[in-house]
Structure formats: structure tokens, C-alpha cells
């Protein structure tokens, strides 16, 4: 049976959180997202380089969140969490891609064509 802690700071999860750097992960991900927002709003790079920079910022932000917030790394005691995450990522990308494709095809098949609009049939 579990028992409560009189002092919430003494709770094991709170103690672990202060050691692993939740604040570090949050700040790092926030700075990377702010950087991506600045790059987009200022048009600081050509379009393709901007796309690559945004993808890099998002990728590093995801890595920071996975490591610092979810505590998933390649250690032996965490191996199944890592395997589950690695197996989930391609499924997530495929799901988003198929959803985008489905709605783009639905739009083309159901929306009436507007005279003078390029690319509409």
C-alpha cells in the first residue's frame, strides 16, 4: 500500500524531476521554437533553406523533449520505451501524410471549380 508524503518536495518523482532537468528541456524546446518562429516571420532565409532550418529546429526540440521531459534514452532499463518511440514515429508520419493526401483528394473531388482560379479543374 502506498502512503502520502507530508512534504510534496520529498516525493520521489519530484526528486527525480529536479535531477533530470525538466526545466532545461522546456527552455531548450521553447528557444528552438522561438528561433523557428523568428526565422519564418523575418524571412531570413531562402524558402528551401528556411524549410530545412525549421525542420532542424523541430527535430532538435523533439529530441530535447524526449530526453529531458520523457526521460527516454538508450539505457538498458529504458530500452522498451525507446523501441516503442522509434516504432511510433514512422506510423505517426505515415498517418499525417495519408490524412493530408486524403483531404487534398477529397477537396479536389468535392469542391466546385471557380472560374479564373489556376490549378482547378
Tab-separated table of N, CA, C and O in Angstrom:
chain	number	residue	atom	x	y	z
A	1	UNK	N	0.839	-1.159	0.000
A	1	UNK	CA	0.000	0.000	0.000
A	1	UNK	C	0.898	1.240	0.000
A	1	UNK	O	1.917	1.285	0.649
A	2	UNK	N	0.498	2.227	-0.744
A	2	UNK	CA	1.285	3.446	-0.806
A	2	UNK	C	0.860	4.405	0.291
A	2	UNK	O	-0.241	4.319	0.816
A	3	UNK	N	1.742	5.301	0.621
A	3	UNK	CA	1.419	6.311	1.617
A	3	UNK	C	1.804	7.686	1.080
A	3	UNK	O	2.663	7.811	0.210
A	4	UNK	N	1.137	8.691	1.589
A	4	UNK	CA	1.396	10.049	1.133
A	4	UNK	C	2.633	10.635	1.786
A	4	UNK	O	3.144	10.120	2.786
A	5	UNK	N	3.118	11.683	1.217
A	5	UNK	CA	4.254	12.402	1.769
A	5	UNK	C	3.747	13.701	2.370
A	5	UNK	O	2.944	14.411	1.762
A	6	UNK	N	4.221	13.991	3.558
A	6	UNK	CA	3.818	15.238	4.206
A	6	UNK	C	4.371	16.431	3.447
A	6	UNK	O	3.709	17.459	3.325
A	7	UNK	N	5.575	16.299	2.921
A	7	UNK	CA	6.197	17.370	2.163
A	7	UNK	C	6.239	16.952	0.692
A	7	UNK	O	6.927	15.987	0.335
A	8	UNK	N	5.517	17.638	-0.202
A	8	UNK	CA	5.489	17.230	-1.610
A	8	UNK	C	6.872	17.244	-2.267
A	8	UNK	O	7.116	16.497	-3.210
A	9	UNK	N	7.781	18.064	-1.780
A	9	UNK	CA	9.122	18.130	-2.356
A	9	UNK	C	9.883	16.826	-2.130
A	9	UNK	O	10.777	16.475	-2.894
A	10	UNK	N	9.517	16.055	-1.100
A	10	UNK	CA	10.186	14.791	-0.810
A	10	UNK	C	9.664	13.628	-1.659
A	10	UNK	O	10.188	12.520	-1.575
A	11	UNK	N	8.630	13.856	-2.457
A	11	UNK	CA	8.082	12.788	-3.293
A	11	UNK	C	9.142	12.340	-4.300
A	11	UNK	O	9.861	13.169	-4.868
A	12	UNK	N	9.280	11.028	-4.530
A	12	UNK	CA	10.342	10.521	-5.417
A	12	UNK	C	10.299	11.092	-6.839
A	12	UNK	O	11.338	11.350	-7.443
A	13	UNK	N	9.099	11.294	-7.397
A	13	UNK	CA	9.019	11.829	-8.753
A	13	UNK	C	9.485	13.279	-8.808
A	13	UNK	O	10.098	13.704	-9.788
A	14	UNK	N	9.212	14.032	-7.764
A	14	UNK	CA	9.676	15.413	-7.719
A	14	UNK	C	11.192	15.438	-7.584
A	14	UNK	O	11.873	16.245	-8.228
A	15	UNK	N	11.739	14.543	-6.781
A	15	UNK	CA	13.185	14.475	-6.633
A	15	UNK	C	13.853	14.100	-7.952
A	15	UNK	O	14.870	14.654	-8.320
A	16	UNK	N	13.261	13.149	-8.676
A	16	UNK	CA	13.819	12.745	-9.961
A	16	UNK	C	13.698	13.883	-10.972
A	16	UNK	O	14.595	14.099	-11.786
A	17	UNK	N	12.615	14.625	-10.921
A	17	UNK	CA	12.411	15.720	-11.877
A	17	UNK	C	13.467	16.795	-11.707
A	17	UNK	O	13.952	17.353	-12.691
A	18	UNK	N	13.818	17.086	-10.496
A	18	UNK	CA	14.803	18.136	-10.293
A	18	UNK	C	16.196	17.694	-10.735
A	18	UNK	O	17.018	18.508	-11.112
A	19	UNK	N	16.443	16.399	-10.723
A	19	UNK	CA	17.747	15.901	-11.160
A	19	UNK	C	17.869	15.878	-12.676
A	19	UNK	O	18.932	16.134	-13.216
A	20	UNK	N	16.833	15.511	-13.388
A	20	UNK	CA	16.936	15.257	-14.828
A	20	UNK	C	16.723	16.483	-15.698
A	20	UNK	O	16.941	16.451	-16.887
A	21	UNK	N	16.251	17.546	-15.163
A	21	UNK	CA	16.201	18.779	-15.931
A	21	UNK	C	14.944	19.015	-16.748
A	21	UNK	O	15.032	19.233	-17.949
A	22	UNK	N	13.788	18.934	-16.121
A	22	UNK	CA	12.559	19.297	-16.829
A	22	UNK	C	12.642	20.736	-17.327
A	22	UNK	O	12.241	21.041	-18.445
A	23	UNK	N	13.152	21.592	-16.492
A	23	UNK	CA	13.259	23.000	-16.860
A	23	UNK	C	14.210	23.178	-18.044
A	23	UNK	O	13.925	23.953	-18.962
A	24	UNK	N	15.294	22.427	-18.064
A	24	UNK	CA	16.233	22.504	-19.183
A	24	UNK	C	15.563	22.091	-20.487
A	24	UNK	O	15.713	22.756	-21.512
A	25	UNK	N	14.816	20.999	-20.460
A	25	UNK	CA	14.114	20.539	-21.657
A	25	UNK	C	13.079	21.535	-22.140
A	25	UNK	O	12.954	21.798	-23.342
A	26	UNK	N	12.342	22.110	-21.201
A	26	UNK	CA	11.321	23.088	-21.560
A	26	UNK	C	11.954	24.334	-22.172
A	26	UNK	O	11.503	24.833	-23.205
A	27	UNK	N	13.009	24.839	-21.545
A	27	UNK	CA	13.662	26.051	-22.049
A	27	UNK	C	14.293	25.800	-23.414
A	27	UNK	O	14.159	26.613	-24.332
A	28	UNK	N	14.976	24.662	-23.567
A	28	UNK	CA	15.618	24.351	-24.843
A	28	UNK	C	14.590	24.230	-25.966
A	28	UNK	O	14.765	24.810	-27.049
A	29	UNK	N	13.493	23.525	-25.722
A	29	UNK	CA	12.452	23.384	-26.745
A	29	UNK	C	11.796	24.732	-27.041
A	29	UNK	O	11.515	25.048	-28.211
A	30	UNK	N	11.573	25.543	-26.029
A	30	UNK	CA	10.958	26.858	-26.238
A	30	UNK	C	11.861	27.773	-27.056
A	30	UNK	O	11.395	28.494	-27.948
A	31	UNK	N	13.163	27.755	-26.770
A	31	UNK	CA	14.103	28.585	-27.526
A	31	UNK	C	14.156	28.141	-28.988
A	31	UNK	O	14.163	28.980	-29.902
A	32	UNK	N	14.156	26.840	-29.223
A	32	UNK	CA	14.185	26.347	-30.600
A	32	UNK	C	12.916	26.719	-31.363
A	32	UNK	O	12.962	27.101	-32.536
A	33	UNK	N	11.761	26.647	-30.720
A	33	UNK	CA	10.510	27.028	-31.371
A	33	UNK	C	10.458	28.535	-31.613
A	33	UNK	O	9.956	28.999	-32.644
A	34	UNK	N	10.981	29.319	-30.675
A	34	UNK	CA	11.040	30.773	-30.871
A	34	UNK	C	11.971	31.117	-32.036
A	34	UNK	O	11.683	32.022	-32.828
A	35	UNK	N	13.083	30.400	-32.147
A	35	UNK	CA	14.002	30.606	-33.261
A	35	UNK	C	13.314	30.308	-34.595
A	35	UNK	O	13.434	31.081	-35.554
A	36	UNK	N	12.587	29.206	-34.649
A	36	UNK	CA	11.867	28.861	-35.880
A	36	UNK	C	10.822	29.921	-36.211
A	36	UNK	O	10.667	30.315	-37.373
A	37	UNK	N	10.124	30.414	-35.209
A	37	UNK	CA	9.122	31.461	-35.427
A	37	UNK	C	9.780	32.734	-35.949
A	37	UNK	O	9.274	33.379	-36.877
A	38	UNK	N	10.917	33.105	-35.375
A	38	UNK	CA	11.641	34.290	-35.832
A	38	UNK	C	12.096	34.130	-37.284
A	38	UNK	O	11.980	35.059	-38.085
A	39	UNK	N	12.619	32.962	-37.627
A	39	UNK	CA	13.089	32.735	-38.995
A	39	UNK	C	11.953	32.855	-40.003
A	39	UNK	O	12.125	33.410	-41.085
A	40	UNK	N	10.784	32.339	-39.633
A	40	UNK	CA	9.640	32.408	-40.543
A	40	UNK	C	9.130	33.842	-40.660
A	40	UNK	O	8.866	34.329	-41.756
A	41	UNK	N	8.989	34.522	-39.547
A	41	UNK	CA	8.410	35.866	-39.593
A	41	UNK	C	9.343	36.895	-40.239
A	41	UNK	O	8.879	37.867	-40.822
A	42	UNK	N	10.646	36.683	-40.158
A	42	UNK	CA	11.577	37.646	-40.743
A	42	UNK	C	12.004	37.277	-42.167
A	42	UNK	O	12.684	38.061	-42.819
A	43	UNK	N	11.611	36.103	-42.641
A	43	UNK	CA	12.026	35.615	-43.964
A	43	UNK	C	13.543	35.725	-44.105
A	43	UNK	O	14.064	36.212	-45.108
A	44	UNK	N	14.263	35.251	-43.090
A	44	UNK	CA	15.714	35.401	-43.026
A	44	UNK	C	16.458	34.515	-44.022
A	44	UNK	O	17.605	34.797	-44.341
A	45	UNK	N	15.827	33.476	-44.507
A	45	UNK	CA	16.498	32.528	-45.401
A	45	UNK	C	15.676	32.324	-46.665
A	45	UNK	O	14.464	32.577	-46.671
A	46	UNK	N	16.294	31.832	-47.727
A	46	UNK	CA	15.521	31.448	-48.910
A	46	UNK	C	14.561	30.304	-48.551
A	46	UNK	O	14.770	29.610	-47.543
A	47	UNK	N	13.519	30.081	-49.355
A	47	UNK	CA	12.477	29.121	-48.974
A	47	UNK	C	12.978	27.721	-48.609
A	47	UNK	O	12.578	27.176	-47.585
A	48	UNK	N	13.829	27.131	-49.425
A	48	UNK	CA	14.266	25.760	-49.116
A	48	UNK	C	15.141	25.715	-47.871
A	48	UNK	O	15.006	24.824	-47.033
A	49	UNK	N	16.042	26.691	-47.729
A	49	UNK	CA	16.876	26.753	-46.525
A	49	UNK	C	16.026	27.016	-45.291
A	49	UNK	O	16.303	26.484	-44.210
A	50	UNK	N	14.972	27.809	-45.434
A	50	UNK	CA	14.056	28.064	-44.325
A	50	UNK	C	13.347	26.782	-43.914
A	50	UNK	O	13.217	26.487	-42.720
A	51	UNK	N	12.911	26.013	-44.888
A	51	UNK	CA	12.273	24.732	-44.594
A	51	UNK	C	13.225	23.811	-43.838
A	51	UNK	O	12.845	23.175	-42.845
A	52	UNK	N	14.475	23.736	-44.287
A	52	UNK	CA	15.457	22.888	-43.601
A	52	UNK	C	15.736	23.391	-42.189
A	52	UNK	O	15.863	22.589	-41.253
A	53	UNK	N	15.815	24.708	-42.012
A	53	UNK	CA	16.062	25.271	-40.681
A	53	UNK	C	14.894	24.982	-39.734
A	53	UNK	O	15.096	24.635	-38.566
A	54	UNK	N	13.676	25.104	-40.226
A	54	UNK	CA	12.500	24.814	-39.399
A	54	UNK	C	12.479	23.339	-39.020
A	54	UNK	O	12.197	22.983	-37.873
A	55	UNK	N	12.785	22.480	-39.986
A	55	UNK	CA	12.808	21.043	-39.688
A	55	UNK	C	13.891	20.716	-38.663
A	55	UNK	O	13.675	19.878	-37.781
A	56	UNK	N	15.047	21.358	-38.763
A	56	UNK	CA	16.127	21.125	-37.797
A	56	UNK	C	15.710	21.595	-36.401
A	56	UNK	O	15.923	20.886	-35.409
A	57	UNK	N	15.111	22.779	-36.322
A	57	UNK	CA	14.645	23.280	-35.017
A	57	UNK	C	13.609	22.337	-34.413
A	57	UNK	O	13.662	22.015	-33.220
A	58	UNK	N	12.660	21.891	-35.225
A	58	UNK	CA	11.625	20.983	-34.728
A	58	UNK	C	12.232	19.646	-34.302
A	58	UNK	O	11.863	19.092	-33.267
A	59	UNK	N	13.169	19.137	-35.085
A	59	UNK	CA	13.806	17.868	-34.734
A	59	UNK	C	14.581	17.947	-33.429
A	59	UNK	O	14.458	17.069	-32.570
A	60	UNK	N	15.355	19.013	-33.257
A	60	UNK	CA	16.097	19.174	-32.006
A	60	UNK	C	15.169	19.406	-30.823
A	60	UNK	O	15.432	18.947	-29.709
A	61	UNK	N	14.054	20.101	-31.051
A	61	UNK	CA	13.080	20.319	-29.971
A	61	UNK	C	12.445	18.997	-29.546
A	61	UNK	O	12.261	18.741	-28.355
A	62	UNK	N	12.135	18.150	-30.511
A	62	UNK	CA	11.562	16.838	-30.187
A	62	UNK	C	12.571	15.991	-29.421
A	62	UNK	O	12.233	15.344	-28.427
A	63	UNK	N	13.815	16.007	-29.853
A	63	UNK	CA	14.855	15.240	-29.149
A	63	UNK	C	15.011	15.752	-27.722
A	63	UNK	O	15.120	14.961	-26.778
A	64	UNK	N	15.014	17.055	-27.542
A	64	UNK	CA	15.135	17.629	-26.194
A	64	UNK	C	13.954	17.229	-25.318
A	64	UNK	O	14.123	16.873	-24.144
A	65	UNK	N	12.751	17.256	-25.869
A	65	UNK	CA	11.579	16.877	-25.086
A	65	UNK	C	11.585	15.391	-24.743
A	65	UNK	O	11.249	15.008	-23.624
A	66	UNK	N	11.985	14.564	-25.688
A	66	UNK	CA	12.031	13.120	-25.430
A	66	UNK	C	13.055	12.807	-24.347
A	66	UNK	O	12.806	12.014	-23.444
A	67	UNK	N	14.217	13.440	-24.411
A	67	UNK	CA	15.266	13.133	-23.444
A	67	UNK	C	15.013	13.780	-22.085
A	67	UNK	O	15.060	13.114	-21.050
A	68	UNK	N	14.744	15.080	-22.076
A	68	UNK	CA	14.633	15.784	-20.799
A	68	UNK	C	13.265	15.643	-20.141
A	68	UNK	O	13.163	15.578	-18.917
A	69	UNK	N	12.170	15.624	-20.924
A	69	UNK	CA	10.838	15.579	-20.328
A	69	UNK	C	10.325	14.149	-20.154
A	69	UNK	O	9.727	13.818	-19.139
A	70	UNK	N	10.545	13.299	-21.148
A	70	UNK	CA	10.054	11.920	-21.065
A	70	UNK	C	11.091	10.951	-20.521
A	70	UNK	O	10.776	9.796	-20.261
A	71	UNK	N	12.332	11.392	-20.394
A	71	UNK	CA	13.428	10.573	-19.856
A	71	UNK	C	13.663	9.313	-20.664
A	71	UNK	O	13.979	8.264	-20.104
A	72	UNK	N	13.501	9.397	-21.966
A	72	UNK	CA	13.743	8.234	-22.823
A	72	UNK	C	15.139	8.381	-23.412
A	72	UNK	O	15.454	9.358	-24.090
A	73	UNK	N	15.984	7.403	-23.122
A	73	UNK	CA	17.324	7.363	-23.685
A	73	UNK	C	17.626	5.921	-24.078
A	73	UNK	O	16.729	5.088	-24.104
A	74	UNK	N	18.869	5.607	-24.384
A	74	UNK	CA	19.194	4.265	-24.868
A	74	UNK	C	19.758	3.363	-23.767
A	74	UNK	O	20.414	2.375	-24.051
A	75	UNK	N	19.471	3.700	-22.516
A	75	UNK	CA	19.955	2.849	-21.433
A	75	UNK	C	19.171	1.532	-21.404
A	75	UNK	O	18.075	1.419	-21.947
A	76	UNK	N	19.758	0.537	-20.768
A	76	UNK	CA	19.169	-0.802	-20.770
A	76	UNK	C	17.807	-0.854	-20.078
A	76	UNK	O	16.902	-1.547	-20.536
A	77	UNK	N	17.634	-0.129	-18.994
A	77	UNK	CA	16.355	-0.178	-18.283
A	77	UNK	C	15.255	0.580	-19.021
A	77	UNK	O	14.091	0.462	-18.679
A	78	UNK	N	15.601	1.325	-20.046
A	78	UNK	CA	14.632	2.123	-20.788
A	78	UNK	C	14.458	1.633	-22.225
A	78	UNK	O	13.862	2.321	-23.032
A	79	UNK	N	14.978	0.462	-22.538
A	79	UNK	CA	15.056	0.013	-23.923
A	79	UNK	C	13.683	-0.148	-24.575
A	79	UNK	O	13.488	0.222	-25.730
A	80	UNK	N	12.683	-0.651	-23.858
A	80	UNK	CA	11.376	-0.872	-24.474
A	80	UNK	C	10.637	0.434	-24.719
A	80	UNK	O	9.884	0.547	-25.685
A	81	UNK	N	10.850	1.429	-23.886
A	81	UNK	CA	10.277	2.749	-24.160
A	81	UNK	C	10.897	3.350	-25.417
A	81	UNK	O	10.207	3.951	-26.237
A	82	UNK	N	12.203	3.151	-25.572
A	82	UNK	CA	12.894	3.663	-26.758
A	82	UNK	C	12.418	2.939	-28.011
A	82	UNK	O	12.152	3.568	-29.039
A	83	UNK	N	12.278	1.622	-27.933
A	83	UNK	CA	11.801	0.841	-29.082
A	83	UNK	C	10.379	1.266	-29.451
A	83	UNK	O	10.054	1.435	-30.628
A	84	UNK	N	9.527	1.470	-28.456
A	84	UNK	CA	8.151	1.893	-28.732
A	84	UNK	C	8.124	3.260	-29.402
A	84	UNK	O	7.351	3.490	-30.340
A	85	UNK	N	8.972	4.178	-28.948
A	85	UNK	CA	9.012	5.505	-29.555
A	85	UNK	C	9.511	5.430	-30.995
A	85	UNK	O	8.929	6.033	-31.900
A	86	UNK	N	10.566	4.664	-31.234
A	86	UNK	CA	11.118	4.537	-32.582
A	86	UNK	C	10.105	3.871	-33.513
A	86	UNK	O	9.989	4.237	-34.686
A	87	UNK	N	9.338	2.915	-33.022
A	87	UNK	CA	8.310	2.272	-33.848
A	87	UNK	C	7.126	3.202	-34.090
A	87	UNK	O	6.453	3.108	-35.116
A	88	UNK	N	6.851	4.100	-33.160
A	88	UNK	CA	5.710	5.003	-33.285
A	88	UNK	C	5.955	6.126	-34.283
A	88	UNK	O	5.032	6.538	-34.994
A	89	UNK	N	7.163	6.639	-34.367
A	89	UNK	CA	7.447	7.814	-35.197
A	89	UNK	C	7.087	7.581	-36.671
A	89	UNK	O	6.386	8.404	-37.267
A	90	UNK	N	7.511	6.478	-37.322
A	90	UNK	CA	7.103	6.289	-38.725
A	90	UNK	C	5.591	6.151	-38.885
A	90	UNK	O	5.028	6.656	-39.856
A	91	UNK	N	4.942	5.508	-37.936
A	91	UNK	CA	3.480	5.393	-38.014
A	91	UNK	C	2.818	6.762	-37.925
A	91	UNK	O	1.848	7.044	-38.622
A	92	UNK	N	3.344	7.618	-37.086
A	92	UNK	CA	2.804	8.973	-36.955
A	92	UNK	C	2.985	9.748	-38.257
A	92	UNK	O	2.058	10.404	-38.734
A	93	UNK	N	4.174	9.660	-38.855
A	93	UNK	CA	4.442	10.373	-40.105
A	93	UNK	C	3.543	9.844	-41.221
A	93	UNK	O	2.973	10.628	-41.995
A	94	UNK	N	3.388	8.538	-41.304
A	94	UNK	CA	2.520	7.949	-42.323
A	94	UNK	C	1.074	8.387	-42.106
A	94	UNK	O	0.363	8.720	-43.059
A	95	UNK	N	0.627	8.420	-40.870
A	95	UNK	CA	-0.746	8.830	-40.567
A	95	UNK	C	-0.995	10.278	-40.994
A	95	UNK	O	-2.014	10.584	-41.618
A	96	UNK	N	-0.070	11.167	-40.662
A	96	UNK	CA	-0.218	12.564	-41.057
A	96	UNK	C	-0.191	12.686	-42.577
A	96	UNK	O	-1.002	13.401	-43.177
A	97	UNK	N	0.726	11.986	-43.234
A	97	UNK	CA	0.826	12.040	-44.692
A	97	UNK	C	-0.419	11.512	-45.378
A	97	UNK	O	-0.926	12.121	-46.330
A	98	UNK	N	-0.948	10.396	-44.914
A	98	UNK	CA	-2.158	9.842	-45.518
A	98	UNK	C	-3.369	10.728	-45.274
A	98	UNK	O	-4.241	10.861	-46.134
A	99	UNK	N	-3.439	11.342	-44.101
A	99	UNK	CA	-4.547	12.250	-43.811
A	99	UNK	C	-4.491	13.463	-44.734
A	99	UNK	O	-5.514	13.882	-45.292
A	100	UNK	N	-3.290	14.039	-44.905
A	100	UNK	CA	-3.146	15.168	-45.822
A	100	UNK	C	-3.547	14.763	-47.240
A	100	UNK	O	-4.275	15.485	-47.915
A	101	UNK	N	-3.076	13.620	-47.705
A	101	UNK	CA	-3.398	13.157	-49.055
A	101	UNK	C	-4.895	12.934	-49.217
A	101	UNK	O	-5.491	13.335	-50.215
A	102	UNK	N	-5.525	12.308	-48.217
A	102	UNK	CA	-6.950	12.026	-48.288
A	102	UNK	C	-7.756	13.325	-48.386
A	102	UNK	O	-8.642	13.454	-49.234
A	103	UNK	N	-7.444	14.312	-47.554
A	103	UNK	CA	-8.211	15.549	-47.592
A	103	UNK	C	-7.911	16.372	-48.843
A	103	UNK	O	-8.797	17.065	-49.352
A	104	UNK	N	-6.699	16.305	-49.370
A	104	UNK	CA	-6.418	17.031	-50.612
A	104	UNK	C	-7.189	16.404	-51.769
A	104	UNK	O	-7.718	17.123	-52.626
A	105	UNK	N	-7.279	15.083	-51.806
A	105	UNK	CA	-8.061	14.415	-52.847
A	105	UNK	C	-9.547	14.676	-52.675
A	105	UNK	O	-10.279	14.854	-53.658
A	106	UNK	N	-10.006	14.702	-51.445
A	106	UNK	CA	-11.409	14.995	-51.170
A	106	UNK	C	-11.762	16.402	-51.636
A	106	UNK	O	-12.807	16.629	-52.244
A	107	UNK	N	-10.859	17.339	-51.363
A	107	UNK	CA	-11.087	18.726	-51.791
A	107	UNK	C	-11.211	18.802	-53.312
A	107	UNK	O	-12.097	19.469	-53.840
A	108	UNK	N	-10.293	18.137	-54.020
A	108	UNK	CA	-10.321	18.181	-55.482
A	108	UNK	C	-11.582	17.562	-56.052
A	108	UNK	O	-12.082	17.988	-57.090
A	109	UNK	N	-12.120	16.555	-55.399
A	109	UNK	CA	-13.280	15.843	-55.931
A	109	UNK	C	-14.616	16.455	-55.525
A	109	UNK	O	-15.622	16.196	-56.167
A	110	UNK	N	-14.645	17.220	-54.466
A	110	UNK	CA	-15.938	17.697	-53.976
A	110	UNK	C	-16.160	19.194	-54.130
A	110	UNK	O	-17.299	19.640	-54.130
A	111	UNK	N	-15.098	19.987	-54.216
A	111	UNK	CA	-15.276	21.429	-54.307
A	111	UNK	C	-15.535	21.843	-55.753
A	111	UNK	O	-14.880	21.350	-56.671
A	112	UNK	N	-16.475	22.748	-55.931
A	112	UNK	CA	-16.730	23.204	-57.315
A	112	UNK	C	-15.566	24.048	-57.810
A	112	UNK	O	-14.904	24.724	-57.049
A	113	UNK	N	-15.337	23.977	-59.104
A	113	UNK	CA	-14.255	24.777	-59.676
A	113	UNK	C	-14.724	26.231	-59.801
A	113	UNK	O	-15.864	26.510	-60.128
A	114	UNK	N	-13.820	27.122	-59.511
A	114	UNK	CA	-14.110	28.554	-59.557
A	114	UNK	C	-13.474	29.107	-60.828
A	114	UNK	O	-12.267	28.912	-61.046
A	115	UNK	N	-14.239	29.776	-61.657
A	115	UNK	CA	-13.661	30.312	-62.894
A	115	UNK	C	-12.523	31.286	-62.587
A	115	UNK	O	-12.616	32.121	-61.688
A	116	UNK	N	-11.452	31.151	-63.316
A	116	UNK	CA	-10.313	32.038	-63.159
A	116	UNK	C	-9.297	31.605	-62.128
A	116	UNK	O	-8.256	32.226	-61.973
A	117	UNK	N	-9.568	30.530	-61.378
A	117	UNK	CA	-8.626	30.040	-60.366
A	117	UNK	C	-7.661	29.068	-61.038
A	117	UNK	O	-8.097	28.099	-61.663
A	118	UNK	N	-6.368	29.317	-60.961
A	118	UNK	CA	-5.403	28.398	-61.597
A	118	UNK	C	-5.335	27.069	-60.832
A	118	UNK	O	-5.499	27.019	-59.623
A	119	UNK	N	-5.128	26.020	-61.582
A	119	UNK	CA	-4.952	24.702	-60.978
A	119	UNK	C	-6.257	23.989	-60.648
A	119	UNK	O	-6.240	22.889	-60.161
A	120	UNK	N	-7.373	24.593	-60.905
A	120	UNK	CA	-8.650	23.955	-60.614
A	120	UNK	C	-9.197	23.349	-61.908
A	120	UNK	O	-9.086	23.925	-62.978
A	121	UNK	N	-9.810	22.207	-61.810
A	121	UNK	CA	-10.355	21.536	-62.996
A	121	UNK	C	-11.851	21.694	-63.051
A	121	UNK	O	-12.559	21.694	-62.152
